[in-house]
mmCIF file of C-alpha atoms and ligand atoms in Angstrom:
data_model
loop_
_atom_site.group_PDB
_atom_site.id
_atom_site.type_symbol
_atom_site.label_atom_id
_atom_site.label_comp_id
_atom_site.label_asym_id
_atom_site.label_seq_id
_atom_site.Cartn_x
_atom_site.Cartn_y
_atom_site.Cartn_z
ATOM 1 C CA UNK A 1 118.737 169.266 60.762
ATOM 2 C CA UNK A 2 121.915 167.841 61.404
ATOM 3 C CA UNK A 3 120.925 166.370 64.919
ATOM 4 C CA UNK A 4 117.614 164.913 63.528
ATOM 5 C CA UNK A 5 119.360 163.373 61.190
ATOM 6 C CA UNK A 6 122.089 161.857 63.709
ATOM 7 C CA UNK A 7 119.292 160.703 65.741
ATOM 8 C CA UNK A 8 117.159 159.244 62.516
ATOM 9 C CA UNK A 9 120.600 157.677 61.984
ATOM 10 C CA UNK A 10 120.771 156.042 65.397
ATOM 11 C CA UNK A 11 117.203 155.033 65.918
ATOM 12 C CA UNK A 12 118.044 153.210 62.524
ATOM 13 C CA UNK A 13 121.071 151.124 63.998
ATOM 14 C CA UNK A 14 118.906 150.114 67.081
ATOM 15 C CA UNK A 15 116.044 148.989 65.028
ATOM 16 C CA UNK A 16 118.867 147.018 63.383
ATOM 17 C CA UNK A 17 120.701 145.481 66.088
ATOM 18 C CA UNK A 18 117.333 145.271 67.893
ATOM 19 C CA UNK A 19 115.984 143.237 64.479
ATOM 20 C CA UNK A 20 118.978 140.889 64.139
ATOM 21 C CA UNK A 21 118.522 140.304 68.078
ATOM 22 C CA UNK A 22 114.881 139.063 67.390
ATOM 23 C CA UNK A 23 115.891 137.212 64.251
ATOM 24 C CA UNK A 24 115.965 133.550 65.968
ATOM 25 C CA UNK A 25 115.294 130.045 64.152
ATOM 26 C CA UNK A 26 112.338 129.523 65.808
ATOM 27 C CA UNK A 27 110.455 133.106 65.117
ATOM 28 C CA UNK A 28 111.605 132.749 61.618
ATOM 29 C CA UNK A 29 110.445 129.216 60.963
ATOM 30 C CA UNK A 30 107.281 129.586 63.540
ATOM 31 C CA UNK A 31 104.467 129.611 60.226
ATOM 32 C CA UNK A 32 106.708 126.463 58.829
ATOM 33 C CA UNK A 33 107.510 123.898 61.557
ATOM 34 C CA UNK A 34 108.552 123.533 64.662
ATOM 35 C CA UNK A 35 112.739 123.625 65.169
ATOM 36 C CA UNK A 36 114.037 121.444 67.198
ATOM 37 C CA UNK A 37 117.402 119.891 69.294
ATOM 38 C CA UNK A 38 118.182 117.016 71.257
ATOM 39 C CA UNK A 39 118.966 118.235 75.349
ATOM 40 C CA UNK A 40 121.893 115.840 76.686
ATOM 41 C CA UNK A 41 122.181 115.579 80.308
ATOM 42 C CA UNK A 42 124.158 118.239 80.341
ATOM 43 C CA UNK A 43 121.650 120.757 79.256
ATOM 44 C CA UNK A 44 119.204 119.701 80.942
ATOM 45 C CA UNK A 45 121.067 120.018 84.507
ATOM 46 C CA UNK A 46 121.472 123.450 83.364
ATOM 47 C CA UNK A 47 125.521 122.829 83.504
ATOM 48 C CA UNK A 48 125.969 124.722 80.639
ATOM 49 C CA UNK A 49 124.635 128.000 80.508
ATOM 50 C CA UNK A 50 126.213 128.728 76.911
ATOM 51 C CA UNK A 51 123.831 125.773 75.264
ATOM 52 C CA UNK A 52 121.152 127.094 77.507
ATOM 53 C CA UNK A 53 121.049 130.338 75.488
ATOM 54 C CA UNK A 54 121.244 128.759 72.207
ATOM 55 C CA UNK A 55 118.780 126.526 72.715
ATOM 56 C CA UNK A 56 116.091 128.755 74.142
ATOM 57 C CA UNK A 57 116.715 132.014 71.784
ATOM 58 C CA UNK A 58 116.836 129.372 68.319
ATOM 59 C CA UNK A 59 115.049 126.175 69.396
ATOM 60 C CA UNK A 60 110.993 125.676 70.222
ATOM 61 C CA UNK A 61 111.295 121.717 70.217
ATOM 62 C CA UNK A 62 113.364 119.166 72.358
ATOM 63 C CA UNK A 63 113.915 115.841 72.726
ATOM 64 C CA UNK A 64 116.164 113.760 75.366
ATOM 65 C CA UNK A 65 119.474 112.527 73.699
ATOM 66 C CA UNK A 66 119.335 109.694 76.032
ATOM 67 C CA UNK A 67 117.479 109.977 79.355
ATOM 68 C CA UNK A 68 114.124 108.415 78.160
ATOM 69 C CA UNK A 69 115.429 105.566 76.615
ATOM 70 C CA UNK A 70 114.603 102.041 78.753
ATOM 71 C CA UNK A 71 118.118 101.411 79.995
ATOM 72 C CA UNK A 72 117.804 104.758 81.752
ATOM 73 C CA UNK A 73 113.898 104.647 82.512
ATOM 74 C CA UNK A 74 113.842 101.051 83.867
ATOM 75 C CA UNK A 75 116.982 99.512 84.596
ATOM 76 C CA UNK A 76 115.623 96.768 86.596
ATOM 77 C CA UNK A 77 112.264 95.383 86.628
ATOM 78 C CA UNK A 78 109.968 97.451 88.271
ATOM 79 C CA UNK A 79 112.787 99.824 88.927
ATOM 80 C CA UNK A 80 111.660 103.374 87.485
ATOM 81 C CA UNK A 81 114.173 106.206 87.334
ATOM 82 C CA UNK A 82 112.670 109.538 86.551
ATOM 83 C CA UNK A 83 114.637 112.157 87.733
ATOM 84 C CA UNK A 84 116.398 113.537 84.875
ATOM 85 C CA UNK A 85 113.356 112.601 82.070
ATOM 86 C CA UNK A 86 111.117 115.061 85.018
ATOM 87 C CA UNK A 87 113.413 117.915 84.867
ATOM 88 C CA UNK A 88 113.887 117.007 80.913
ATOM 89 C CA UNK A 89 110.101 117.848 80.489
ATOM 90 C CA UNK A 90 109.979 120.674 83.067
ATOM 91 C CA UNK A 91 112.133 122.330 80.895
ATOM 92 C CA UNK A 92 110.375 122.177 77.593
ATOM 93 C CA UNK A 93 106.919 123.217 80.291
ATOM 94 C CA UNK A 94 109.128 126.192 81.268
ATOM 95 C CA UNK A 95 110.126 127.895 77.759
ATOM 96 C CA UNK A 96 106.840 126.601 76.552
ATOM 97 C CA UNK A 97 108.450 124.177 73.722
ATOM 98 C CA UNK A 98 107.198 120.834 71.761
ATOM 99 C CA UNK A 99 108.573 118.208 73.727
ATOM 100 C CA UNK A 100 109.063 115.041 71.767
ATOM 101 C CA UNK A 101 109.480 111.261 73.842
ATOM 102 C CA UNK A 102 112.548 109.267 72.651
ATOM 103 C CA UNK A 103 111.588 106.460 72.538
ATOM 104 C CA UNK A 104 109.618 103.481 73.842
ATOM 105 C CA UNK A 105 110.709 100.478 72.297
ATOM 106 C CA UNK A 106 114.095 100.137 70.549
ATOM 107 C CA UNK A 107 116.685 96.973 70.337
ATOM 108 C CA UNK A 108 119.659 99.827 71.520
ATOM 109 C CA UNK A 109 120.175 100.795 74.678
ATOM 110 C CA UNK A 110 117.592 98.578 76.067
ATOM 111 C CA UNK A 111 118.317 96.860 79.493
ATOM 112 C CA UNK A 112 119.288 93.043 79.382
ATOM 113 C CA UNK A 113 116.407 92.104 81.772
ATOM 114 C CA UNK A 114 113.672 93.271 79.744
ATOM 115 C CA UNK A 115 113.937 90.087 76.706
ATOM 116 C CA UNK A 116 115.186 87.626 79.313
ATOM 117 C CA UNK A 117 114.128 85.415 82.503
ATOM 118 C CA UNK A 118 116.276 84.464 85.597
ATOM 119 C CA UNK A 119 117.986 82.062 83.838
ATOM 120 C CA UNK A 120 118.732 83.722 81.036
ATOM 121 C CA UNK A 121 116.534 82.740 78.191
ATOM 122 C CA UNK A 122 114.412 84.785 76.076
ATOM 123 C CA UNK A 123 110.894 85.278 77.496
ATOM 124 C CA UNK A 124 107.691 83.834 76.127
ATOM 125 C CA UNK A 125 105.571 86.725 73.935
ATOM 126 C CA UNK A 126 103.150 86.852 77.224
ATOM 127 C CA UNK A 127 105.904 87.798 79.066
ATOM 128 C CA UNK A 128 107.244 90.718 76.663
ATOM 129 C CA UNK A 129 104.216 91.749 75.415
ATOM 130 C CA UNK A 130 103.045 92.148 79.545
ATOM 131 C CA UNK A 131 106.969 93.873 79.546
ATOM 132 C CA UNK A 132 106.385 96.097 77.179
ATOM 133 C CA UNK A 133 102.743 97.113 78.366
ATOM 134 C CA UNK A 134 104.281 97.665 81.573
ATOM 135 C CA UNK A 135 107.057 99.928 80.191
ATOM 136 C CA UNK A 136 104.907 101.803 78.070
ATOM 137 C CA UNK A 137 101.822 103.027 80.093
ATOM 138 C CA UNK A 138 104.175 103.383 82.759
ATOM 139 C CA UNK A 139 106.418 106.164 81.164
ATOM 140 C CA UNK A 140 103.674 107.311 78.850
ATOM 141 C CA UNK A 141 101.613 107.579 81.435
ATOM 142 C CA UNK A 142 103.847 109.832 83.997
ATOM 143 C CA UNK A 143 104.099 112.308 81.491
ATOM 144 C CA UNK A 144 100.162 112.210 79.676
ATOM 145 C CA UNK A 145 98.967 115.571 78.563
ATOM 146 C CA UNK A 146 102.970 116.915 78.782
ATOM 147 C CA UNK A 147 104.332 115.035 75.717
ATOM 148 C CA UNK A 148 103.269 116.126 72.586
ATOM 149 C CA UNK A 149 104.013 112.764 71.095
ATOM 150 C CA UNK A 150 106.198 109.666 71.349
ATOM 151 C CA UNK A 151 109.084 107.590 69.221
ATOM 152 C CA UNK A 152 107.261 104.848 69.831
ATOM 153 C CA UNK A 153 109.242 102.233 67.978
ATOM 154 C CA UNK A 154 112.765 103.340 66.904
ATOM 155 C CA UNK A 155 114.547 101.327 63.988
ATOM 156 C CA UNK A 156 112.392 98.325 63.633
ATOM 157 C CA UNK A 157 113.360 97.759 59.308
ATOM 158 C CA UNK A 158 116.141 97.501 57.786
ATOM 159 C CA UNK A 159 117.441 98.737 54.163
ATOM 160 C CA UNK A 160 116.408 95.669 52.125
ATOM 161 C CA UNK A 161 112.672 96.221 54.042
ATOM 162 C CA UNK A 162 112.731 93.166 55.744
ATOM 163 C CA UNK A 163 112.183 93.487 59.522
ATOM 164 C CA UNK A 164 115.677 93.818 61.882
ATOM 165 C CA UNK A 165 115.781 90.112 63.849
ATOM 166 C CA UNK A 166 115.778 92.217 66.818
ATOM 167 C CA UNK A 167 114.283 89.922 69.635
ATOM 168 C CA UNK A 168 111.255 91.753 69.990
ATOM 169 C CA UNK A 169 110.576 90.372 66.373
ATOM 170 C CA UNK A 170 111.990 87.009 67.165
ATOM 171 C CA UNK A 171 110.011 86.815 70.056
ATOM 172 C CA UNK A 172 106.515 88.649 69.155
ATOM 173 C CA UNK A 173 107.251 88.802 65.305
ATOM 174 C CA UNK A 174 105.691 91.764 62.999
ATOM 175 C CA UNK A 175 103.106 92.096 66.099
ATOM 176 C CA UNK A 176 105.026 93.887 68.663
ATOM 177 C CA UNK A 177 104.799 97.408 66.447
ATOM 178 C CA UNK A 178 101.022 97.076 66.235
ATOM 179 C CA UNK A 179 101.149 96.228 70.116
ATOM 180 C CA UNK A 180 103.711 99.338 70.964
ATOM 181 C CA UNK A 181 101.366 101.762 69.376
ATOM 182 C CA UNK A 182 98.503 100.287 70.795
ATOM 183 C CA UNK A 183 99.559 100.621 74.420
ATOM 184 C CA UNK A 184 100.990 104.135 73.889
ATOM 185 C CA UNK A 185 97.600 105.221 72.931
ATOM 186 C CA UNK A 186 95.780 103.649 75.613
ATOM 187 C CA UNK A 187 98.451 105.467 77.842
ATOM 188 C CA UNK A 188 97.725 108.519 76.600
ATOM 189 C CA UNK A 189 94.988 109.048 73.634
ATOM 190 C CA UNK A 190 95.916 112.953 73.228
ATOM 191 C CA UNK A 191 100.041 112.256 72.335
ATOM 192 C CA UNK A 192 101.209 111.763 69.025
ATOM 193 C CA UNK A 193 102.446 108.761 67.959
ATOM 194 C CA UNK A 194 105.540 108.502 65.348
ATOM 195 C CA UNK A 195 107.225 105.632 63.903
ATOM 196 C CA UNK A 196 110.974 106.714 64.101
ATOM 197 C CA UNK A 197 113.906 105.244 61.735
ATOM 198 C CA UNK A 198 117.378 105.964 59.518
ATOM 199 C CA UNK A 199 118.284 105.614 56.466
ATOM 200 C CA UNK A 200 115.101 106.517 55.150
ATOM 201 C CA UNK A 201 115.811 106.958 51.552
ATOM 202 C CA UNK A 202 116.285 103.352 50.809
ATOM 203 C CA UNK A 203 114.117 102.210 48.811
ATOM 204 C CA UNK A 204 113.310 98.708 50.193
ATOM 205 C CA UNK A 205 112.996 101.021 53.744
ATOM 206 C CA UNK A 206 110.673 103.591 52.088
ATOM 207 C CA UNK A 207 108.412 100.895 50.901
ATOM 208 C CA UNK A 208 108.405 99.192 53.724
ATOM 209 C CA UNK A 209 107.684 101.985 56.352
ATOM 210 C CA UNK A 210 105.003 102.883 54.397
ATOM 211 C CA UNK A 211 103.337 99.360 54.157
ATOM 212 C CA UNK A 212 103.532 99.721 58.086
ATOM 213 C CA UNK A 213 101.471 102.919 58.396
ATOM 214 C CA UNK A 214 98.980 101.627 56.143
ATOM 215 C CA UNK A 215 98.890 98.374 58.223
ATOM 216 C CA UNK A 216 98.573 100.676 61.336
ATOM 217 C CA UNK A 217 96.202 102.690 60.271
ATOM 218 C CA UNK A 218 93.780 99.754 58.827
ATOM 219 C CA UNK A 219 93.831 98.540 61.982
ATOM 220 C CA UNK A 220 92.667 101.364 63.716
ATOM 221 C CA UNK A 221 95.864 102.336 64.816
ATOM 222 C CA UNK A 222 97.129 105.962 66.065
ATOM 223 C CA UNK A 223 100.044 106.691 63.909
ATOM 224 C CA UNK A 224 100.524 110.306 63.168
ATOM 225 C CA UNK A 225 103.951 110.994 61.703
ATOM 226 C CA UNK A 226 107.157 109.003 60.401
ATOM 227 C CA UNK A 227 110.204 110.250 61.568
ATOM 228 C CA UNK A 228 113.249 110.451 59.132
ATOM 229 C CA UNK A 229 115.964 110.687 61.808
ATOM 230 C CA UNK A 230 118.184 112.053 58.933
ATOM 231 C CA UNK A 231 122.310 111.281 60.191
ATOM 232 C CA UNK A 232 122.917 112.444 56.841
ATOM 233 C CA UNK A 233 126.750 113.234 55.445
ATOM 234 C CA UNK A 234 128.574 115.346 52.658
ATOM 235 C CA UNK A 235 127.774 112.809 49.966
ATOM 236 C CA UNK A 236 124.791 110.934 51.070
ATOM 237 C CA UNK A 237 121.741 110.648 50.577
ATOM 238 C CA UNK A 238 121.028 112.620 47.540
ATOM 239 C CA UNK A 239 118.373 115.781 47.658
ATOM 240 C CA UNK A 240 116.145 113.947 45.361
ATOM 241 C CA UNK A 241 116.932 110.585 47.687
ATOM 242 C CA UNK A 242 115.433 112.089 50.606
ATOM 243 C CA UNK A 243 112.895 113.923 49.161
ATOM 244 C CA UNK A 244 111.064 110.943 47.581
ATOM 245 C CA UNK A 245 110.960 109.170 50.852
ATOM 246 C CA UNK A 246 109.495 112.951 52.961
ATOM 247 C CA UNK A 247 106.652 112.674 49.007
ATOM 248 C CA UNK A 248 106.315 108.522 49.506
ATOM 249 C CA UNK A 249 105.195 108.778 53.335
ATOM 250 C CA UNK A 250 102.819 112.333 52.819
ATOM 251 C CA UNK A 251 101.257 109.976 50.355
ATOM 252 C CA UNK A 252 101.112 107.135 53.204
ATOM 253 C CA UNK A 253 98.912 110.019 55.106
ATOM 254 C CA UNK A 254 101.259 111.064 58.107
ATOM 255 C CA UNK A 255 102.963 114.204 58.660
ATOM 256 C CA UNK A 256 106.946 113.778 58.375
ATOM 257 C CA UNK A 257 109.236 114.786 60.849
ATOM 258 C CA UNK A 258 112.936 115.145 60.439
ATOM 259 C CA UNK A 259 113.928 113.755 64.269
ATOM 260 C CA UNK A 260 117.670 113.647 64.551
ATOM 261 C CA UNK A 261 119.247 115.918 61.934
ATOM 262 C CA UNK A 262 122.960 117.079 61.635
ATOM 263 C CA UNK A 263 125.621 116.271 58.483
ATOM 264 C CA UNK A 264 128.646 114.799 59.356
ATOM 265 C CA UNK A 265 131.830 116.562 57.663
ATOM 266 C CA UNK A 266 134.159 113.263 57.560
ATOM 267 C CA UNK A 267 134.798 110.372 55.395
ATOM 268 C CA UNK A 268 132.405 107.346 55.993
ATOM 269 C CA UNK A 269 133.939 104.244 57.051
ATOM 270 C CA UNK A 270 131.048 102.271 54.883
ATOM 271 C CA UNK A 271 133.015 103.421 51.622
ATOM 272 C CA UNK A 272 136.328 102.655 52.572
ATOM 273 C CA UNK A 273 137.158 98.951 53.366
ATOM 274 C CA UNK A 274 140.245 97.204 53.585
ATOM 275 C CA UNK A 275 142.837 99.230 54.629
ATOM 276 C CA UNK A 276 145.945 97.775 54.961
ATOM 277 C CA UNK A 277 148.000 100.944 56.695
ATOM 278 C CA UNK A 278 146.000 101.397 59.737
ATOM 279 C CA UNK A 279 147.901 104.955 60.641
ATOM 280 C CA UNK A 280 147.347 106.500 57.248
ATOM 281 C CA UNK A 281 143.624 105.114 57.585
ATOM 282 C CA UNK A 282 142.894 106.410 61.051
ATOM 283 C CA UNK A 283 144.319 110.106 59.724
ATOM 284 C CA UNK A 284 142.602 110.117 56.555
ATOM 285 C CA UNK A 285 139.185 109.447 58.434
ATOM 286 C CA UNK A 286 140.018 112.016 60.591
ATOM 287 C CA UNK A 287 141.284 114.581 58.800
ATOM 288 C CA UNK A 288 139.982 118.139 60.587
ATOM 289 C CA UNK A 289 141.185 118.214 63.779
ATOM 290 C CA UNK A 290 142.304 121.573 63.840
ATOM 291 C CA UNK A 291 139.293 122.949 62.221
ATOM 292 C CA UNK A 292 137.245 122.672 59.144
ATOM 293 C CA UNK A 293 138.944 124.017 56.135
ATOM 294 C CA UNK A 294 136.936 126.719 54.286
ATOM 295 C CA UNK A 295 136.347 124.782 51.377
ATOM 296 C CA UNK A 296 134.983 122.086 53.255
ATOM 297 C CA UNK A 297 132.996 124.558 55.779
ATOM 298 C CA UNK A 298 131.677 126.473 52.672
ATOM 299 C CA UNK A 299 130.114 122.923 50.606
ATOM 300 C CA UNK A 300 128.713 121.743 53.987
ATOM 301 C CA UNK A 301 127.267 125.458 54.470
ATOM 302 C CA UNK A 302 125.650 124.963 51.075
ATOM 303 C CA UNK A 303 124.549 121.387 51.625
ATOM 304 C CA UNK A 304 122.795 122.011 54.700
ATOM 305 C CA UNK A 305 120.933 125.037 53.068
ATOM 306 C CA UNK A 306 119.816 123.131 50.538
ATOM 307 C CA UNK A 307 118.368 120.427 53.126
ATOM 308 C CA UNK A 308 116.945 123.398 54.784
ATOM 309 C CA UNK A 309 115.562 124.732 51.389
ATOM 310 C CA UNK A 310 114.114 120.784 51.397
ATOM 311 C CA UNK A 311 112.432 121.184 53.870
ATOM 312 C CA UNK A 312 111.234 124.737 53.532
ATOM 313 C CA UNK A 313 109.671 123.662 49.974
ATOM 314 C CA UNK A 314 107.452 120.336 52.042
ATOM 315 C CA UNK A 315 106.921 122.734 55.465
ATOM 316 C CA UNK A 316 103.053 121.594 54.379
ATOM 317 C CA UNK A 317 103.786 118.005 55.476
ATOM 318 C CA UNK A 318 107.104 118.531 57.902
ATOM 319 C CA UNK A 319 105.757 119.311 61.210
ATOM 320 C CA UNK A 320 109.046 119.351 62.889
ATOM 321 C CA UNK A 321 113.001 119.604 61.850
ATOM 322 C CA UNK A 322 115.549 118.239 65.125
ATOM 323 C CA UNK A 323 118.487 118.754 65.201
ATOM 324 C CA UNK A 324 120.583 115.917 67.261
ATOM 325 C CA UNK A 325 122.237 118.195 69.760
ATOM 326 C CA UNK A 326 123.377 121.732 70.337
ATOM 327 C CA UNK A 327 126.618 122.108 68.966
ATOM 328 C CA UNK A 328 129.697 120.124 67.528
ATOM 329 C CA UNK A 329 131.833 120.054 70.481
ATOM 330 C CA UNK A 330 129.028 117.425 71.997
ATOM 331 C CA UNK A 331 127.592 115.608 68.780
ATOM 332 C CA UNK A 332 127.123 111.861 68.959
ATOM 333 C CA UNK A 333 129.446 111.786 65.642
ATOM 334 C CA UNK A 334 132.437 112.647 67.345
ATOM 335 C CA UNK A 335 132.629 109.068 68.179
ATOM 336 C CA UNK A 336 129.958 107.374 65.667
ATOM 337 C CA UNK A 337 130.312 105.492 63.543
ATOM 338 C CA UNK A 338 134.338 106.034 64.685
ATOM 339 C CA UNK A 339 135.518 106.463 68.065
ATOM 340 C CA UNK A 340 137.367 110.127 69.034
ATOM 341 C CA UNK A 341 136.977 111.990 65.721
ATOM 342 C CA UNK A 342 136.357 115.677 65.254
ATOM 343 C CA UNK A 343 133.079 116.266 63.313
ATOM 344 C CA UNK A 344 131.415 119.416 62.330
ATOM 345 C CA UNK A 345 127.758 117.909 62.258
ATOM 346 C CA UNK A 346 125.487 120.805 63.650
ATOM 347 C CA UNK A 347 124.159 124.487 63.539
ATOM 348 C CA UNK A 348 126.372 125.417 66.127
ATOM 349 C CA UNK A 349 130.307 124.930 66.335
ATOM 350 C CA UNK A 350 132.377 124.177 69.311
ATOM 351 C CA UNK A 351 132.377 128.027 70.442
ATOM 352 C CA UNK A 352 128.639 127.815 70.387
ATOM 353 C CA UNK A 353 128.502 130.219 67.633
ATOM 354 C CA UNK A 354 126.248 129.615 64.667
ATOM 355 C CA UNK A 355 127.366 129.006 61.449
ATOM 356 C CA UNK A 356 127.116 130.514 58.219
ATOM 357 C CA UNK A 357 123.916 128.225 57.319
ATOM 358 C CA UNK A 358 122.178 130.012 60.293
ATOM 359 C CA UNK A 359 121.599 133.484 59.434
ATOM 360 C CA UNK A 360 121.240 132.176 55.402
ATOM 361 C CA UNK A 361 118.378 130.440 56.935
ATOM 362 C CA UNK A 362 117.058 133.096 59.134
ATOM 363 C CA UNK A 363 117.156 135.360 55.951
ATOM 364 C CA UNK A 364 115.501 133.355 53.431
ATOM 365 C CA UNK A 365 112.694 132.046 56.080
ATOM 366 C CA UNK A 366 112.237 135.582 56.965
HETATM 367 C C1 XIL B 401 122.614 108.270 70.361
HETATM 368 C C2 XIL B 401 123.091 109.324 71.348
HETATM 369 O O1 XIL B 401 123.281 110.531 70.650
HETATM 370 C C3 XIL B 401 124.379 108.907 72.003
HETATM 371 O O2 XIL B 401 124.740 109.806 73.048
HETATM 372 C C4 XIL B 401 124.238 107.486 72.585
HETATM 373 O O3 XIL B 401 125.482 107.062 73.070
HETATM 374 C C5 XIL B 401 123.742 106.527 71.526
HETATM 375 O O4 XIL B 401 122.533 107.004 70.965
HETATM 376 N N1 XIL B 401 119.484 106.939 66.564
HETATM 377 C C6 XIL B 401 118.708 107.275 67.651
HETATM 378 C C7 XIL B 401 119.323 108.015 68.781
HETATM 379 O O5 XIL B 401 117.495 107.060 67.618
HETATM 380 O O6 XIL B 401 118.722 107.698 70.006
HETATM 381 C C8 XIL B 401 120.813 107.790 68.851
HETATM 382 O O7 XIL B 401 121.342 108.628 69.888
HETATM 383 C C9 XIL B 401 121.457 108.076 67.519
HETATM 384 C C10 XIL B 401 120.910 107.150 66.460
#
């Protein structure tokens, strides 16, 4: 009795330790929406075999933090660089994940020849529109029937809802969106097409975005999704913020995805002006260098599980949640929107272990 009961006992622990094994963001959330995170160059060279762990037990989505961007695509006219975006995409082939194109046309990291002529002026809107035809069917094109759909234009309005005087606008005007998704779709008719943006939760923004889909979609237009990149911090945006804007563009008629999540842990800059002590300043907006306390690491905990719990309650309409990276010790926030901080924006901390938010997450999903 005593030995069947020992090995009861032990068949117990190893269904246990074999269930919290299997337990992995992306079985959990598999009936909800896809999980995502953004592959740096790093990851995807497979230089480091810790990230490569997390991201193929948690993750089931990926997107390139950088490598498909235009600067890196096309540097020079013509000039087509594919090396890392191929092995980007081989990757997501290989552990069979959604693999998400970021992004075709965007004023950042765009290279200086693609708005100008030899001389140096802008170019006519024959020129850029031919430009960004050229761009788009080229890229879109390479990887047709592997992308499951495409950023197609990244951060194109502004708070207020007026259109950024980027100089695709100054050269093209309100047309070059219409045109972007236009060519995509001829490149590839299957892919998804997403319009792709922060700061969502402004009003002006909301509106805005969503007179755009409509416009798209009267047209004729492929537009499938908005994506709420979501840099969100400890204060901003408010729950009910962000949750009008996922309500106002379901109501628009796209899915929502949430492309380039993580929380920052520090003071924003945009609150605190005119400091006169520049010392005191830099150390007060950098204030966790040697790790988060637990007071702080306990309300971001919460506030990310009740994103989470945001996005569990709309799962209906969110197709896909992305994280921007793997883990803190590589965010983007580290030095944005301030150079050389130490921010505790992700899932995963700089040990590649996952926080507290994870297995909350895994447990109430499950
Ligand atoms: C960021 C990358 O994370 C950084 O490595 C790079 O230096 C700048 O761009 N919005 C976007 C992303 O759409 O492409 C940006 O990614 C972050 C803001």
């Amino acid at each position: 009795m005593r030995t069947a009961l020992f090995s009861f006992l032990v068949l117990l622990g190893s269904c246990a330790t074999h269930e919290s094994h299997e337990a992995t963001l992306k079985s959990v959330l598999a009936d909800k929406f896809h999980i995502g995170t953004a592959l740096n160059s790093w990851h995807i060279a497979g230089r480091d075999s810790m990230a490569h762990e997390v991201i193929t037990r948690h993750f089931d989505a990926i997107v390139a933090e950088n490598c498909m961007k235009s600067m890196y695509l096309q540097p020079r006219e013509g000039e087509f660089r594919f090396r890392e975006a191929d092995a980007f995409v081989r990757f997501g082939e290989e552990h069979h994940m959604h693999v998400t194109g970021h992004c075709l046309i965007w004023h950042s990291q765009l290279p200086h020849w693609f708005l100008t002529d030899d001389e140096g002026n802008d170019v006519s809107p024959e020129v850029l529109r031919q430009r960004m035809k050229s761009h788009i069917s080229t890229v879109v094109g390479r990887y047709k029937g592997r992308i499951k759909g495409w950023d197609v234009v990244n951060e194109a309005i502004m708070e207020d809802g007026s259109y950024r005087r980027s100089k695709f606008y100054e050269i093209l005007g309100e047309e070059f969106i219409p045109l972007a998704f236009q060519y995509a779709h001829e490149a590839d008719p299957d892919a998804e097409l997403y319009y792709n943006d922060y700061n969502m939760y402004f009003p002006g923004k909301r509106e805005a975005v969503c007179r755009l889909v409509g416009e798209l979609k009267a047209r004729g237009l492929r537009i499938d999704a908005v994506g709420m990149q979501g840099h969100v911090d400890m204060r901003h945006p408010s729950l009910e913020e962000f949750e009008a804007s996922i309500n106002a563009f379901t109501d628009a008629g796209v899915k929502v995805m949430i492309t380039e999540f993580d929380m920052s842990a520090l003071p924003s800059p945009w609150q605190s002006a005119n400091l006169s002590d520049t010392l005191s300043y830099e150390q007060r907006m950098n204030p966790y260098t040697d790790g988060l306390p637990e007071a702080v690491d306990a309300e971001w905990n919460e506030r990310m599980m009740q994103y989470f719990q945001l996005f569990l309650a709309h799962a209906d309409d969110i197709t896909r949640v992305t994280l921007w990276g793997v883990t803190d010790a590589t965010s983007w926030k580290n030095d944005f929107p301030v150079r050389g901080r130490t921010d505790y924006p992700l899932l995963f901390d700089r040990h590649y272990q996952p926080k507290a938010v994870v297995q909350q997450l895994i447990n109430t999903a499950r």
